[in-house]
Amino acid sequence: MDILYTVEEKYLQAIEELHYGELPKALHLFKEIINSDTDYARAHYQLGCCYHYQFKDYQTAGYYYKNCADLDPAFPDVYEHYLKLVITLKMKKMVHQIASKALTVPGVCKANIYESLGLFAEEEQNFVDAKEQYKKAALATASQNEHSQIQEHLKRISDKQNANQYMIYAYQG
């Protein structure tokens, strides 16, 4: 292996290892980066993603995502994944904290944040809030595919709301 002189070079090497499916090498490099520079937020983010999606170790993923957000609050990539994690863990208070912070950071895809909030509200059976969040997502999206997906969410919410309505039968005799 080549001798890497800077943290950025190690980071790029680790990203390349991930790209080629070498997760153990990438993890080793990310941890080396953190050992040499504990404030390198992107390494924390990448470790969070690895633990979240590869290992399903949500506590460790949350630790790394939180570190990344604390170290570099302006790093936009962390918020969408961190939000999905706290939604998975059903941490209602944290969901709203992370979402409100994410919506203020330049570079964060607002449509994805609103969509995640809509999915969370839908899971909570709060269809009115879910519909509101999906409408915000539809206004924030610039992609036709994403817009179509949001429209499907809105239709599903309408169907669920209609299914919960009481049926009134009239007797005709």
PDB file of C-alpha atoms in Angstrom:
ATOM      1  CA  MET A   1       0.000   0.000   0.000  1.00  0.00           C
ATOM      2  CA  ASP A   2       1.213   3.489  -0.805  1.00  0.00           C
ATOM      3  CA  ILE A   3       2.306   5.782   1.966  1.00  0.00           C
ATOM      4  CA  LEU A   4      -0.361   8.448   2.348  1.00  0.00           C
ATOM      5  CA  TYR A   5       0.863  11.764   3.653  1.00  0.00           C
ATOM      6  CA  THR A   6      -2.277  13.776   4.296  1.00  0.00           C
ATOM      7  CA  VAL A   7      -5.623  13.113   5.876  1.00  0.00           C
ATOM      8  CA  GLU A   8      -7.330  14.018   2.611  1.00  0.00           C
ATOM      9  CA  GLU A   9      -5.290  11.411   0.728  1.00  0.00           C
ATOM     10  CA  LYS A  10      -6.238   8.747   3.273  1.00  0.00           C
ATOM     11  CA  TYR A  11      -9.869   9.829   3.019  1.00  0.00           C
ATOM     12  CA  LEU A  12      -9.881   9.564  -0.769  1.00  0.00           C
ATOM     13  CA  GLN A  13      -8.191   6.156  -0.555  1.00  0.00           C
ATOM     14  CA  ALA A  14     -10.845   4.982   1.913  1.00  0.00           C
ATOM     15  CA  ILE A  15     -13.632   6.204  -0.385  1.00  0.00           C
ATOM     16  CA  GLU A  16     -12.013   4.332  -3.255  1.00  0.00           C
ATOM     17  CA  GLU A  17     -11.815   1.161  -1.134  1.00  0.00           C
ATOM     18  CA  LEU A  18     -15.545   1.510  -0.373  1.00  0.00           C
ATOM     19  CA  HIS A  19     -16.268   1.984  -4.059  1.00  0.00           C
ATOM     20  CA  TYR A  20     -14.482  -1.268  -4.876  1.00  0.00           C
ATOM     21  CA  GLY A  21     -16.219  -3.175  -2.085  1.00  0.00           C
ATOM     22  CA  GLU A  22     -13.267  -3.313   0.291  1.00  0.00           C
ATOM     23  CA  LEU A  23     -15.196  -2.433   3.449  1.00  0.00           C
ATOM     24  CA  PRO A  24     -12.578  -3.710   5.949  1.00  0.00           C
ATOM     25  CA  LYS A  25      -9.819  -1.632   4.338  1.00  0.00           C
ATOM     26  CA  ALA A  26     -12.063   1.416   4.216  1.00  0.00           C
ATOM     27  CA  LEU A  27     -13.047   1.047   7.882  1.00  0.00           C
ATOM     28  CA  HIS A  28      -9.388   0.738   8.831  1.00  0.00           C
ATOM     29  CA  LEU A  29      -8.502   3.898   6.920  1.00  0.00           C
ATOM     30  CA  PHE A  30     -11.418   5.905   8.341  1.00  0.00           C
ATOM     31  CA  LYS A  31     -10.435   4.896  11.867  1.00  0.00           C
ATOM     32  CA  GLU A  32      -6.798   5.815  11.147  1.00  0.00           C
ATOM     33  CA  ILE A  33      -7.990   9.228   9.997  1.00  0.00           C
ATOM     34  CA  ILE A  34      -9.967   9.753  13.198  1.00  0.00           C
ATOM     35  CA  ASN A  35      -7.012   8.612  15.295  1.00  0.00           C
ATOM     36  CA  SER A  36      -4.758  11.154  13.624  1.00  0.00           C
ATOM     37  CA  ASP A  37      -7.334  13.954  13.277  1.00  0.00           C
ATOM     38  CA  THR A  38     -10.332  13.554  15.600  1.00  0.00           C
ATOM     39  CA  ASP A  39     -12.018  16.615  14.060  1.00  0.00           C
ATOM     40  CA  TYR A  40     -12.208  15.224  10.517  1.00  0.00           C
ATOM     41  CA  ALA A  41     -16.011  15.190  10.233  1.00  0.00           C
ATOM     42  CA  ARG A  42     -16.235  13.367   6.900  1.00  0.00           C
ATOM     43  CA  ALA A  43     -14.554  10.269   8.322  1.00  0.00           C
ATOM     44  CA  HIS A  44     -17.134  10.246  11.125  1.00  0.00           C
ATOM     45  CA  TYR A  45     -19.876  10.539   8.496  1.00  0.00           C
ATOM     46  CA  GLN A  46     -18.521   7.636   6.444  1.00  0.00           C
ATOM     47  CA  LEU A  47     -18.181   5.432   9.532  1.00  0.00           C
ATOM     48  CA  GLY A  48     -21.752   6.345  10.463  1.00  0.00           C
ATOM     49  CA  CYS A  49     -22.948   5.228   7.031  1.00  0.00           C
ATOM     50  CA  CYS A  50     -20.985   1.975   7.259  1.00  0.00           C
ATOM     51  CA  TYR A  51     -22.375   1.103  10.669  1.00  0.00           C
ATOM     52  CA  HIS A  52     -25.877   2.210   9.699  1.00  0.00           C
ATOM     53  CA  TYR A  53     -26.258   0.428   6.373  1.00  0.00           C
ATOM     54  CA  GLN A  54     -23.691  -2.374   6.403  1.00  0.00           C
ATOM     55  CA  PHE A  55     -23.720  -3.549  10.017  1.00  0.00           C
ATOM     56  CA  LYS A  56     -27.144  -2.276  11.163  1.00  0.00           C
ATOM     57  CA  ASP A  57     -25.391  -1.121  14.355  1.00  0.00           C
ATOM     58  CA  TYR A  58     -27.621   1.873  14.926  1.00  0.00           C
ATOM     59  CA  GLN A  59     -26.106   3.038  18.207  1.00  0.00           C
ATOM     60  CA  THR A  60     -22.615   3.249  16.751  1.00  0.00           C
ATOM     61  CA  ALA A  61     -23.941   4.867  13.581  1.00  0.00           C
ATOM     62  CA  GLY A  62     -25.741   7.484  15.673  1.00  0.00           C
ATOM     63  CA  TYR A  63     -22.534   8.187  17.573  1.00  0.00           C
ATOM     64  CA  TYR A  64     -20.606   8.859  14.363  1.00  0.00           C
ATOM     65  CA  TYR A  65     -23.408  10.881  12.730  1.00  0.00           C
ATOM     66  CA  LYS A  66     -23.728  13.044  15.847  1.00  0.00           C
ATOM     67  CA  ASN A  67     -19.976  13.604  15.943  1.00  0.00           C
ATOM     68  CA  CYS A  68     -19.998  14.635  12.288  1.00  0.00           C
ATOM     69  CA  ALA A  69     -22.897  17.062  12.774  1.00  0.00           C
ATOM     70  CA  ASP A  70     -21.240  18.536  15.874  1.00  0.00           C
ATOM     71  CA  LEU A  71     -17.807  18.857  14.256  1.00  0.00           C
ATOM     72  CA  ASP A  72     -19.029  20.338  10.978  1.00  0.00           C
ATOM     73  CA  PRO A  73     -22.639  21.580  11.198  1.00  0.00           C
ATOM     74  CA  ALA A  74     -22.424  22.895   7.632  1.00  0.00           C
ATOM     75  CA  PHE A  75     -21.660  19.453   6.128  1.00  0.00           C
ATOM     76  CA  PRO A  76     -24.928  18.703   4.282  1.00  0.00           C
ATOM     77  CA  ASP A  77     -24.545  14.980   3.556  1.00  0.00           C
ATOM     78  CA  VAL A  78     -24.901  13.833   7.165  1.00  0.00           C
ATOM     79  CA  TYR A  79     -28.387  15.164   7.876  1.00  0.00           C
ATOM     80  CA  GLU A  80     -30.452  12.974   5.567  1.00  0.00           C
ATOM     81  CA  HIS A  81     -28.862   9.759   6.858  1.00  0.00           C
ATOM     82  CA  TYR A  82     -28.909  10.902  10.485  1.00  0.00           C
ATOM     83  CA  LEU A  83     -32.606  11.753  10.126  1.00  0.00           C
ATOM     84  CA  LYS A  84     -33.376   8.331   8.635  1.00  0.00           C
ATOM     85  CA  LEU A  85     -31.541   6.698  11.528  1.00  0.00           C
ATOM     86  CA  VAL A  86     -33.468   8.529  14.261  1.00  0.00           C
ATOM     87  CA  ILE A  87     -36.724   7.810  12.403  1.00  0.00           C
ATOM     88  CA  THR A  88     -35.806   4.111  12.390  1.00  0.00           C
ATOM     89  CA  LEU A  89     -35.128   4.327  16.123  1.00  0.00           C
ATOM     90  CA  LYS A  90     -38.418   6.244  16.629  1.00  0.00           C
ATOM     91  CA  MET A  91     -36.699   9.088  18.474  1.00  0.00           C
ATOM     92  CA  LYS A  92     -39.466  11.644  17.951  1.00  0.00           C
ATOM     93  CA  LYS A  93     -37.788  14.599  19.659  1.00  0.00           C
ATOM     94  CA  MET A  94     -34.526  14.085  17.774  1.00  0.00           C
ATOM     95  CA  VAL A  95     -36.391  13.730  14.458  1.00  0.00           C
ATOM     96  CA  HIS A  96     -37.698  17.270  14.721  1.00  0.00           C
ATOM     97  CA  GLN A  97     -34.384  18.678  15.986  1.00  0.00           C
ATOM     98  CA  ILE A  98     -32.342  17.160  13.172  1.00  0.00           C
ATOM     99  CA  ALA A  99     -34.916  18.037  10.513  1.00  0.00           C
ATOM    100  CA  SER A 100     -35.140  21.674  11.582  1.00  0.00           C
ATOM    101  CA  LYS A 101     -31.334  21.953  11.616  1.00  0.00           C
ATOM    102  CA  ALA A 102     -31.066  20.207   8.233  1.00  0.00           C
ATOM    103  CA  LEU A 103     -33.497  22.612   6.600  1.00  0.00           C
ATOM    104  CA  THR A 104     -31.194  25.528   7.473  1.00  0.00           C
ATOM    105  CA  VAL A 105     -28.003  24.004   6.033  1.00  0.00           C
ATOM    106  CA  PRO A 106     -27.149  24.944   2.442  1.00  0.00           C
ATOM    107  CA  GLY A 107     -26.795  21.919   0.192  1.00  0.00           C
ATOM    108  CA  VAL A 108     -29.263  19.701   2.032  1.00  0.00           C
ATOM    109  CA  CYS A 109     -31.991  18.350  -0.244  1.00  0.00           C
ATOM    110  CA  LYS A 110     -35.108  19.809   1.375  1.00  0.00           C
ATOM    111  CA  ALA A 111     -37.387  17.515  -0.631  1.00  0.00           C
ATOM    112  CA  ASN A 112     -35.739  14.446   0.932  1.00  0.00           C
ATOM    113  CA  ILE A 113     -35.993  15.909   4.440  1.00  0.00           C
ATOM    114  CA  TYR A 114     -39.702  16.691   3.987  1.00  0.00           C
ATOM    115  CA  GLU A 115     -40.286  13.247   2.480  1.00  0.00           C
ATOM    116  CA  SER A 116     -38.618  11.608   5.486  1.00  0.00           C
ATOM    117  CA  LEU A 117     -40.753  13.709   7.828  1.00  0.00           C
ATOM    118  CA  GLY A 118     -43.820  12.631   5.860  1.00  0.00           C
ATOM    119  CA  LEU A 119     -42.878   8.965   6.169  1.00  0.00           C
ATOM    120  CA  PHE A 120     -42.327   9.427   9.903  1.00  0.00           C
ATOM    121  CA  ALA A 121     -45.721  11.096  10.338  1.00  0.00           C
ATOM    122  CA  GLU A 122     -47.324   8.332   8.268  1.00  0.00           C
ATOM    123  CA  GLU A 123     -45.763   5.673  10.508  1.00  0.00           C
ATOM    124  CA  GLU A 124     -47.169   7.557  13.493  1.00  0.00           C
ATOM    125  CA  GLN A 125     -50.636   7.427  11.845  1.00  0.00           C
ATOM    126  CA  ASN A 126     -50.654  11.246  11.673  1.00  0.00           C
ATOM    127  CA  PHE A 127     -51.989  11.486   8.132  1.00  0.00           C
ATOM    128  CA  VAL A 128     -52.720  15.223   8.206  1.00  0.00           C
ATOM    129  CA  ASP A 129     -49.103  16.051   9.076  1.00  0.00           C
ATOM    130  CA  ALA A 130     -47.838  13.440   6.605  1.00  0.00           C
ATOM    131  CA  LYS A 131     -49.852  15.033   3.818  1.00  0.00           C
ATOM    132  CA  GLU A 132     -48.511  18.467   4.737  1.00  0.00           C
ATOM    133  CA  GLN A 133     -44.904  17.238   4.706  1.00  0.00           C
ATOM    134  CA  TYR A 134     -45.377  15.497   1.363  1.00  0.00           C
ATOM    135  CA  LYS A 135     -46.815  18.692  -0.126  1.00  0.00           C
ATOM    136  CA  LYS A 136     -43.740  20.595   1.053  1.00  0.00           C
ATOM    137  CA  ALA A 137     -41.558  17.886  -0.494  1.00  0.00           C
ATOM    138  CA  ALA A 138     -43.426  18.177  -3.790  1.00  0.00           C
ATOM    139  CA  LEU A 139     -42.805  21.931  -3.849  1.00  0.00           C
ATOM    140  CA  ALA A 140     -39.101  21.467  -3.043  1.00  0.00           C
ATOM    141  CA  THR A 141     -38.312  18.785  -5.620  1.00  0.00           C
ATOM    142  CA  ALA A 142     -36.830  19.603  -9.007  1.00  0.00           C
ATOM    143  CA  SER A 143     -36.814  16.087 -10.443  1.00  0.00           C
ATOM    144  CA  GLN A 144     -39.782  14.605 -12.306  1.00  0.00           C
ATOM    145  CA  ASN A 145     -39.083  11.126 -10.885  1.00  0.00           C
ATOM    146  CA  GLU A 146     -38.968  12.441  -7.319  1.00  0.00           C
ATOM    147  CA  HIS A 147     -42.106  14.497  -7.942  1.00  0.00           C
ATOM    148  CA  SER A 148     -43.936  11.395  -9.195  1.00  0.00           C
ATOM    149  CA  GLN A 149     -42.852   9.489  -6.098  1.00  0.00           C
ATOM    150  CA  ILE A 150     -44.140  12.278  -3.851  1.00  0.00           C
ATOM    151  CA  GLN A 151     -47.452  12.234  -5.725  1.00  0.00           C
ATOM    152  CA  GLU A 152     -47.687   8.487  -5.005  1.00  0.00           C
ATOM    153  CA  HIS A 153     -47.133   9.218  -1.303  1.00  0.00           C
ATOM    154  CA  LEU A 154     -49.921  11.812  -1.386  1.00  0.00           C
ATOM    155  CA  LYS A 155     -52.285   9.374  -3.100  1.00  0.00           C
ATOM    156  CA  ARG A 156     -51.471   6.684  -0.539  1.00  0.00           C
ATOM    157  CA  ILE A 157     -52.204   9.106   2.320  1.00  0.00           C
ATOM    158  CA  SER A 158     -55.526  10.075   0.727  1.00  0.00           C
ATOM    159  CA  ASP A 159     -56.424   6.406   0.368  1.00  0.00           C
ATOM    160  CA  LYS A 160     -55.585   5.772   4.027  1.00  0.00           C
ATOM    161  CA  GLN A 161     -57.637   8.762   5.125  1.00  0.00           C
ATOM    162  CA  ASN A 162     -60.596   7.552   3.036  1.00  0.00           C
ATOM    163  CA  ALA A 163     -60.259   4.051   4.484  1.00  0.00           C
ATOM    164  CA  ASN A 164     -60.586   5.467   7.997  1.00  0.00           C
ATOM    165  CA  GLN A 165     -63.847   7.269   7.235  1.00  0.00           C
ATOM    166  CA  TYR A 166     -67.041   5.803   8.549  1.00  0.00           C
ATOM    167  CA  MET A 167     -69.502   4.349   6.101  1.00  0.00           C
ATOM    168  CA  ILE A 168     -73.077   5.562   6.431  1.00  0.00           C
ATOM    169  CA  TYR A 169     -75.718   3.258   5.070  1.00  0.00           C
ATOM    170  CA  ALA A 170     -79.155   4.563   4.230  1.00  0.00           C
ATOM    171  CA  TYR A 171     -82.093   2.215   4.480  1.00  0.00           C
ATOM    172  CA  GLN A 172     -84.388   2.353   1.514  1.00  0.00           C
ATOM    173  CA  GLY A 173     -87.484   0.367   1.972  1.00  0.00           C
TER     174      GLY A 173
END
